[in-house]
Tab-separated table of N, CA and C in Angstrom:
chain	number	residue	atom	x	y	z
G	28	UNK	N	221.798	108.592	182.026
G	28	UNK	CA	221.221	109.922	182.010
G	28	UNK	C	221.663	110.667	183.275
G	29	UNK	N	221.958	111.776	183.178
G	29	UNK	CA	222.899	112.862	183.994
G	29	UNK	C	221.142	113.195	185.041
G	30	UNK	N	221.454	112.940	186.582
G	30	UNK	CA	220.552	113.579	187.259
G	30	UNK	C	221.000	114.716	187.198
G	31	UNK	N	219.990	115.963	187.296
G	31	UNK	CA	219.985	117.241	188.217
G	31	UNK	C	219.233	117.863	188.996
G	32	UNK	N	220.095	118.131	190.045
G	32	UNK	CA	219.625	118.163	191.799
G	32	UNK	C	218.656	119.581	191.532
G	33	UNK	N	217.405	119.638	191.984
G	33	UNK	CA	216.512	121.253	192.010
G	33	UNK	C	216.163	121.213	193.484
G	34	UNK	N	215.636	122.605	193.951
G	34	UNK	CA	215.377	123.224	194.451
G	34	UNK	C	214.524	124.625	194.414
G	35	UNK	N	213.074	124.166	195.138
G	35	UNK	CA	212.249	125.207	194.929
G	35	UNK	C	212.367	126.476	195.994
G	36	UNK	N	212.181	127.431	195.725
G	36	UNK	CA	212.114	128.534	196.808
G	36	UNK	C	210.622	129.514	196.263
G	37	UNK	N	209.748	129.536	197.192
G	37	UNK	CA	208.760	130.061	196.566
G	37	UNK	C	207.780	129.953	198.187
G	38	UNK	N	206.644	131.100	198.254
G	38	UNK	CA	205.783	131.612	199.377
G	38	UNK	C	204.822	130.773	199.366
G	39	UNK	N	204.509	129.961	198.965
G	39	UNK	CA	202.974	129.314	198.705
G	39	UNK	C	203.882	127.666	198.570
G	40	UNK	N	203.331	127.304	199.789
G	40	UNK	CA	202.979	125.960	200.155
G	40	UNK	C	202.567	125.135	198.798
G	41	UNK	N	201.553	125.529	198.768
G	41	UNK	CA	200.708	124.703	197.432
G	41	UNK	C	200.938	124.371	196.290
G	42	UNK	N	201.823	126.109	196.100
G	42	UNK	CA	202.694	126.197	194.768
G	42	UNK	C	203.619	125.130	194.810
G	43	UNK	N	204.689	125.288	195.594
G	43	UNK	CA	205.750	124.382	195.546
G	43	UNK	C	205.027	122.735	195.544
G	44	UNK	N	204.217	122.210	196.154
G	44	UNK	CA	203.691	121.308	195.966
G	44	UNK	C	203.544	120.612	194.542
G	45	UNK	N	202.270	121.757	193.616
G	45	UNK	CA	202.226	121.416	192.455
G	45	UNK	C	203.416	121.722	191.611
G	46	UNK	N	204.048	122.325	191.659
G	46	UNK	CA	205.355	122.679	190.660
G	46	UNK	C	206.236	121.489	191.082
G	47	UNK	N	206.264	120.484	192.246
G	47	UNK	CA	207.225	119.271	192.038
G	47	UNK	C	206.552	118.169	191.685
G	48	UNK	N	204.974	118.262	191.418
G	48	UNK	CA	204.539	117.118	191.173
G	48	UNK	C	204.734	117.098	189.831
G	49	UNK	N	204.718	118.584	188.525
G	49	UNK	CA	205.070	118.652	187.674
G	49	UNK	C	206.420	118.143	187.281
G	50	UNK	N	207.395	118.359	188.320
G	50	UNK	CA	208.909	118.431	187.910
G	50	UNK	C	209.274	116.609	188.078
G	51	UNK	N	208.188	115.932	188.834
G	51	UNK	CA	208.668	114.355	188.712
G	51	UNK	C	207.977	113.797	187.690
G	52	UNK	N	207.765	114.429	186.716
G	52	UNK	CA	207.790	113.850	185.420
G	52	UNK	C	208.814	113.686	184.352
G	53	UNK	N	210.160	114.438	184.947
G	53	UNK	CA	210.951	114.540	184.219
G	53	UNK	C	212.295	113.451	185.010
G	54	UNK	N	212.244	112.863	184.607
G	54	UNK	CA	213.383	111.351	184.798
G	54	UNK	C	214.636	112.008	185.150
G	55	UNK	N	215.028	113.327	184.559
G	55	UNK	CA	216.175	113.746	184.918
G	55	UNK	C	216.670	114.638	185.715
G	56	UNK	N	215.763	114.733	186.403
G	56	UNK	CA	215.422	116.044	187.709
G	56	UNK	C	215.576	115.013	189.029
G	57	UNK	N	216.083	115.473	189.793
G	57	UNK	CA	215.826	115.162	191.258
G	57	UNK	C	215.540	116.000	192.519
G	58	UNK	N	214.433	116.016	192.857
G	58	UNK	CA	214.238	116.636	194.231
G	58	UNK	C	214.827	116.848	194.925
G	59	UNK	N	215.933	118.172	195.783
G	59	UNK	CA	216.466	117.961	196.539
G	59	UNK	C	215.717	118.738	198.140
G	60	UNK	N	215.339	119.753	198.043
G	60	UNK	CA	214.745	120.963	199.459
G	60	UNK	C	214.011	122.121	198.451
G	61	UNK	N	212.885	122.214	199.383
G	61	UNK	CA	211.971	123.378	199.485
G	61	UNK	C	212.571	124.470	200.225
G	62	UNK	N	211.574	125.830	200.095
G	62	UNK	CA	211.931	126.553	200.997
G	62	UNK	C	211.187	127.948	201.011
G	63	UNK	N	210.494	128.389	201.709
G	63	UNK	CA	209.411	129.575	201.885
G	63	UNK	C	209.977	130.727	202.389
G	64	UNK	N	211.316	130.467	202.603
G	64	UNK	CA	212.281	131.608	203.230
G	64	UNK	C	213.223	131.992	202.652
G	65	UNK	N	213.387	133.510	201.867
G	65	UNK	CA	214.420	133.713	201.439
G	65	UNK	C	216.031	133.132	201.894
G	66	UNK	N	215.936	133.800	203.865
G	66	UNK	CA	217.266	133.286	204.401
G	66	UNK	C	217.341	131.827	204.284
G	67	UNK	N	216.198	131.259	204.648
G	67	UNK	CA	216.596	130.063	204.910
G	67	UNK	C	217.155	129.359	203.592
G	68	UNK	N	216.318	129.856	202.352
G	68	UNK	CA	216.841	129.104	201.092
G	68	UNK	C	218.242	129.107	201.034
G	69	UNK	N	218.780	130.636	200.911
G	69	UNK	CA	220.198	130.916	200.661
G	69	UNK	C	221.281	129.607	201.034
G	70	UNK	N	220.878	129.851	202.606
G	70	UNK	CA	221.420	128.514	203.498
G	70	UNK	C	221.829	127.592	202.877
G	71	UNK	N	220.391	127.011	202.159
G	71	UNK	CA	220.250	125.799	201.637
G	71	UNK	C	220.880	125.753	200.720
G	72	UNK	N	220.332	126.157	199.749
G	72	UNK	CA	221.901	126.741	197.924
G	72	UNK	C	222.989	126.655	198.256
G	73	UNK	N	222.884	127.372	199.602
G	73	UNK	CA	224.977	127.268	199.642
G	73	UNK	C	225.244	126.031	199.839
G	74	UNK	N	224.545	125.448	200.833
G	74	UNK	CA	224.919	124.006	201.478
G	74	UNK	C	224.802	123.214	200.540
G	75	UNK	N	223.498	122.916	200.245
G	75	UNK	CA	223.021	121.835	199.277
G	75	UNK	C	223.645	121.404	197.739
G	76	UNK	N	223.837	123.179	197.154
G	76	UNK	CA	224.491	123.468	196.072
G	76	UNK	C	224.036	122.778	194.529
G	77	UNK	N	222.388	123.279	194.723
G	77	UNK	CA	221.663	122.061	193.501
G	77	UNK	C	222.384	122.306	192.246
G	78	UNK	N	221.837	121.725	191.156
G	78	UNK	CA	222.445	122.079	189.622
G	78	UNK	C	221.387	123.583	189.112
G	79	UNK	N	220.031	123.314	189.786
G	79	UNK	CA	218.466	124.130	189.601
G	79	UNK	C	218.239	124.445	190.779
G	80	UNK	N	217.700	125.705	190.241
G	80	UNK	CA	216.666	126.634	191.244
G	80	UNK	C	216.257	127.247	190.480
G	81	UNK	N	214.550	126.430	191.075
G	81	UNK	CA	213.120	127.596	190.653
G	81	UNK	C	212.543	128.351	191.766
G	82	UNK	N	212.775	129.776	191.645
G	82	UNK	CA	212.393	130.427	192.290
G	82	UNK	C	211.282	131.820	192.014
G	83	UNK	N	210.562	131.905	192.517
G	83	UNK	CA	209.561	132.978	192.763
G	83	UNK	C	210.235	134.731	192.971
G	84	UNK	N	209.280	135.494	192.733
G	84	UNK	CA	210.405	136.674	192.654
G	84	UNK	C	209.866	137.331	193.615
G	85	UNK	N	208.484	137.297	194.353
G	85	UNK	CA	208.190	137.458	195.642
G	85	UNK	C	207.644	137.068	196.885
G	86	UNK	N	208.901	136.953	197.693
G	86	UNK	CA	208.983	135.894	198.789
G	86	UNK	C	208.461	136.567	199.863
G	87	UNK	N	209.552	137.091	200.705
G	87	UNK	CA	209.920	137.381	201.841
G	87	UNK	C	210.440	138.816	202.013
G	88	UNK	N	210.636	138.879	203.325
G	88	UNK	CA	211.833	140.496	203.265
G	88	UNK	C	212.298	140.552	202.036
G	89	UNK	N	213.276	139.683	201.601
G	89	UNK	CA	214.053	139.421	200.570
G	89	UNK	C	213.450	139.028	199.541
G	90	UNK	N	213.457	139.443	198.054
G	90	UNK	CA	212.600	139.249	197.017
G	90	UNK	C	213.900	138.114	196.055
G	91	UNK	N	213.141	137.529	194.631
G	91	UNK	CA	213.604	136.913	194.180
G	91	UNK	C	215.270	137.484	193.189
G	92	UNK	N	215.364	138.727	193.634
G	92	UNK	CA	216.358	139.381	192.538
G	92	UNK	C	217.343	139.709	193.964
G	93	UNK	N	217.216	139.722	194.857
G	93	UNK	CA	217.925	139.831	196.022
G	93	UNK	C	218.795	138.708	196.556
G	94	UNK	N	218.050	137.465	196.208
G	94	UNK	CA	218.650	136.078	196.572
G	94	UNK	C	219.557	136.258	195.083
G	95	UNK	N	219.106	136.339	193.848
G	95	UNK	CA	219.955	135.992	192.754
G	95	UNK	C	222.012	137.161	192.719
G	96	UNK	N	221.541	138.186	193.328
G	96	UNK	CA	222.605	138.868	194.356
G	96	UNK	C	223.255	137.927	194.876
G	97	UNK	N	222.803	137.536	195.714
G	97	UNK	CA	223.648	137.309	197.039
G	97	UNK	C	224.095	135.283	196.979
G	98	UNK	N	223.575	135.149	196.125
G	98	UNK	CA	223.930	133.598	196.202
G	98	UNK	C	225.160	133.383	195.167
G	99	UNK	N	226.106	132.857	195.801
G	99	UNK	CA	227.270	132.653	194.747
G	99	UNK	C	227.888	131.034	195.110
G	100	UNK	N	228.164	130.141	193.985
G	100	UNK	CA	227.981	130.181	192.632
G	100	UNK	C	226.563	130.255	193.122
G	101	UNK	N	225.407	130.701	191.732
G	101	UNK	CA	224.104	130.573	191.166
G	101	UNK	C	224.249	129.658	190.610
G	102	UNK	N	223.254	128.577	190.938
G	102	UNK	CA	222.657	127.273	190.446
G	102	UNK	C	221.984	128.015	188.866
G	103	UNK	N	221.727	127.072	187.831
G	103	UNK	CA	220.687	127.715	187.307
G	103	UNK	C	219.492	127.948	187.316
G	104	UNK	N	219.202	129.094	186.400
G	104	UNK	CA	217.731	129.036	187.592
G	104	UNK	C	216.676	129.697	186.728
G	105	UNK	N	215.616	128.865	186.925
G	105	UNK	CA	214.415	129.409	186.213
G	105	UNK	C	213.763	130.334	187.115
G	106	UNK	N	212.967	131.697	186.818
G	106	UNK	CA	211.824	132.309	187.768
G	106	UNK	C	210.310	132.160	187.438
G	107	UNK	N	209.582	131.392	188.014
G	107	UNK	CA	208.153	131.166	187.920
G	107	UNK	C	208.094	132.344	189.063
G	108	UNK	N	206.691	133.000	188.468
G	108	UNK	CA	206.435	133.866	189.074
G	108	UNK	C	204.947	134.757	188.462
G	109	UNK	N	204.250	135.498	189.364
G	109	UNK	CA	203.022	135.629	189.021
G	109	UNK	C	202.956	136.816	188.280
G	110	UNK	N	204.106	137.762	188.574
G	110	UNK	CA	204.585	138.923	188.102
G	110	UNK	C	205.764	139.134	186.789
G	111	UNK	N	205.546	139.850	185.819
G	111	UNK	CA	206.509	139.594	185.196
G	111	UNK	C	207.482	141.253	185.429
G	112	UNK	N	207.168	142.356	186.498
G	112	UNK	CA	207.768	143.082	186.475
G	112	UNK	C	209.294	143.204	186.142
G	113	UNK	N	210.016	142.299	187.291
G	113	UNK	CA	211.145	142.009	187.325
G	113	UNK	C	212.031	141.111	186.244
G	114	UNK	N	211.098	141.218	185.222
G	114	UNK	CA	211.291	139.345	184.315
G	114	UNK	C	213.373	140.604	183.659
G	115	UNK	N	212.867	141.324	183.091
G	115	UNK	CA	214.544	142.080	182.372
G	115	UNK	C	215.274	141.736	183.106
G	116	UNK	N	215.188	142.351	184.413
G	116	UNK	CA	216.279	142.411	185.533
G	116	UNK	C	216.901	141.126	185.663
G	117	UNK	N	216.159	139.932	185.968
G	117	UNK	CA	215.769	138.852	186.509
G	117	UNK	C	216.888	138.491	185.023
G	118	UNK	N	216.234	138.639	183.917
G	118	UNK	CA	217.283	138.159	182.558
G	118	UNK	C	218.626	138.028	182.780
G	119	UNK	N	218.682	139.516	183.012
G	119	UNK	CA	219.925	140.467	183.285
G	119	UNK	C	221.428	139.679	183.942
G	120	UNK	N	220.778	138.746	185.230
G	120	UNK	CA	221.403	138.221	186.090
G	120	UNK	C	221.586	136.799	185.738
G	121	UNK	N	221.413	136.808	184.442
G	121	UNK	CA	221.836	135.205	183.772
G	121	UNK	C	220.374	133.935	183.879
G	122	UNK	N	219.354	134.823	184.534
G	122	UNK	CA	218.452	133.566	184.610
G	122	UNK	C	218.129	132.501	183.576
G	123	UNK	N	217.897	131.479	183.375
G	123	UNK	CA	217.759	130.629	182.507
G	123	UNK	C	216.437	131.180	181.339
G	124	UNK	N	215.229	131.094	182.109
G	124	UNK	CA	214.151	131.228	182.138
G	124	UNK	C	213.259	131.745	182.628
G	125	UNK	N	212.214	132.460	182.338
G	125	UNK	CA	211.003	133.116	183.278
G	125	UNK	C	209.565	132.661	182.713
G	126	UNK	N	208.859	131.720	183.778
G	126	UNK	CA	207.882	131.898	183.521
G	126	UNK	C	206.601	132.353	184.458
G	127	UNK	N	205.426	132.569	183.524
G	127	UNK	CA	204.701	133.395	184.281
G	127	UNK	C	203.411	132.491	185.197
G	128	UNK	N	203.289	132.650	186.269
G	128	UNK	CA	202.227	131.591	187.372
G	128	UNK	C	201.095	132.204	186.385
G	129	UNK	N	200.330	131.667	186.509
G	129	UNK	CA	200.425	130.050	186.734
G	129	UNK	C	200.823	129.160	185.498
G	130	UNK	N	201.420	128.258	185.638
G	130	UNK	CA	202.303	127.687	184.584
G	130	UNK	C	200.427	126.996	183.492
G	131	UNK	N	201.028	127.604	182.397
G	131	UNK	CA	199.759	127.059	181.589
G	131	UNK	C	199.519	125.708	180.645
G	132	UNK	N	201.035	124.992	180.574
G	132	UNK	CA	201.702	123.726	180.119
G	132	UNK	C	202.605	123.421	180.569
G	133	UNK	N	202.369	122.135	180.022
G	133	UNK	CA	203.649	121.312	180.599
G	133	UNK	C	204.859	121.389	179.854
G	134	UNK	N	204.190	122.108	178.703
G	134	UNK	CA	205.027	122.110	177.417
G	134	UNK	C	206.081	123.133	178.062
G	135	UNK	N	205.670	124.345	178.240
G	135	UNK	CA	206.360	125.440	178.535
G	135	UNK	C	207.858	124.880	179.644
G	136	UNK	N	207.136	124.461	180.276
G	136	UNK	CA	208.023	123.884	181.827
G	136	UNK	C	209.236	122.793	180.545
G	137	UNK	N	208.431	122.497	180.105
G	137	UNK	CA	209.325	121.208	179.431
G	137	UNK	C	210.555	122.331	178.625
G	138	UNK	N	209.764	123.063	178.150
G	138	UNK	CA	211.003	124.303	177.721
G	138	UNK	C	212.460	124.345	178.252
G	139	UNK	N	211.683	125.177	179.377
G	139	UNK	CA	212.607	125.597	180.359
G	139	UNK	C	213.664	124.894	180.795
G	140	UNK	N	213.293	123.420	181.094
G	140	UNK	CA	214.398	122.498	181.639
G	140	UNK	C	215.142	122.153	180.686
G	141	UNK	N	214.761	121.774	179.535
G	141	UNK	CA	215.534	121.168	178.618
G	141	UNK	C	217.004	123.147	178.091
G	142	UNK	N	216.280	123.979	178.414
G	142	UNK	CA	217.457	124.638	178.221
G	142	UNK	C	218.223	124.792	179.298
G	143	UNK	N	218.059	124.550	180.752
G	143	UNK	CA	219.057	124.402	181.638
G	143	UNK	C	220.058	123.045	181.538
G	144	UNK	N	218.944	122.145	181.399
G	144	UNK	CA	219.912	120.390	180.936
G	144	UNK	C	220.619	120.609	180.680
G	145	UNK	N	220.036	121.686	179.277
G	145	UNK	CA	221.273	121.209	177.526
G	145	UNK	C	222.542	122.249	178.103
G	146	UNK	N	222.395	122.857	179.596
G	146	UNK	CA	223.302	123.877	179.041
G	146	UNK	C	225.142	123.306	179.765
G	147	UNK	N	225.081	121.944	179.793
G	147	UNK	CA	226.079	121.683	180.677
G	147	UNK	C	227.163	121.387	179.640
């Protein structure tokens, strides 16, 4: 079974917490870096270069449609997020998935990944 490397970027401590305790249920995911900082995430994406990124659409200075700009290649990437303002835009830019905080199943999440997996 094919690992793939994720990476959360998101403002809330807690969040990211519970959203990886969710994501180690899935055998084919691997944890790679957090990150509460737009800049600092970028950093990380470039360096790290996961297969996933779940990210939030409001962070920092820099919001979640600002990083999806400026990060090249884009990992794929789901947006959990509490807002669905940005969800078109957010489409627009190839996102995988959007879902809305607070995640209400596991089912949903289970969604999401299985269409980034399948998409290799």
């Amino acid at each position: 079974m094919k690992k793939h490397s994720y990476i959360i970027v998101d403002d809330d401590m807690a969040f990211i917490m519970l959203l990886k305790k969710h994501l180690e249920k899935f055998e084919n995911l691997e944890f790679v870096a957090s990150y509460t900082s737009t800049i600092e995430a970028a950093k990380g994406i470039t360096k790290l270069k996961p297969n996933i990124l779940f990210l939030d659409m409001q962070i920092d200075s820099l919001d979640g449609l600002d990083m999806l700009s400026i990060i090249d290649p884009l990992p794929k990437t789901i947006v959990i997020s509490n807002s669905t303002d940005q969800m078109n835009e957010a489409l627009s830019l190839n996102v995988f998935d959007y879902i809305k905080k607070p995640i209400e199943s596991h089912d949903r999440l289970a969604i999401a990944i299985n269409k980034v997996t399948n998409a290799d």
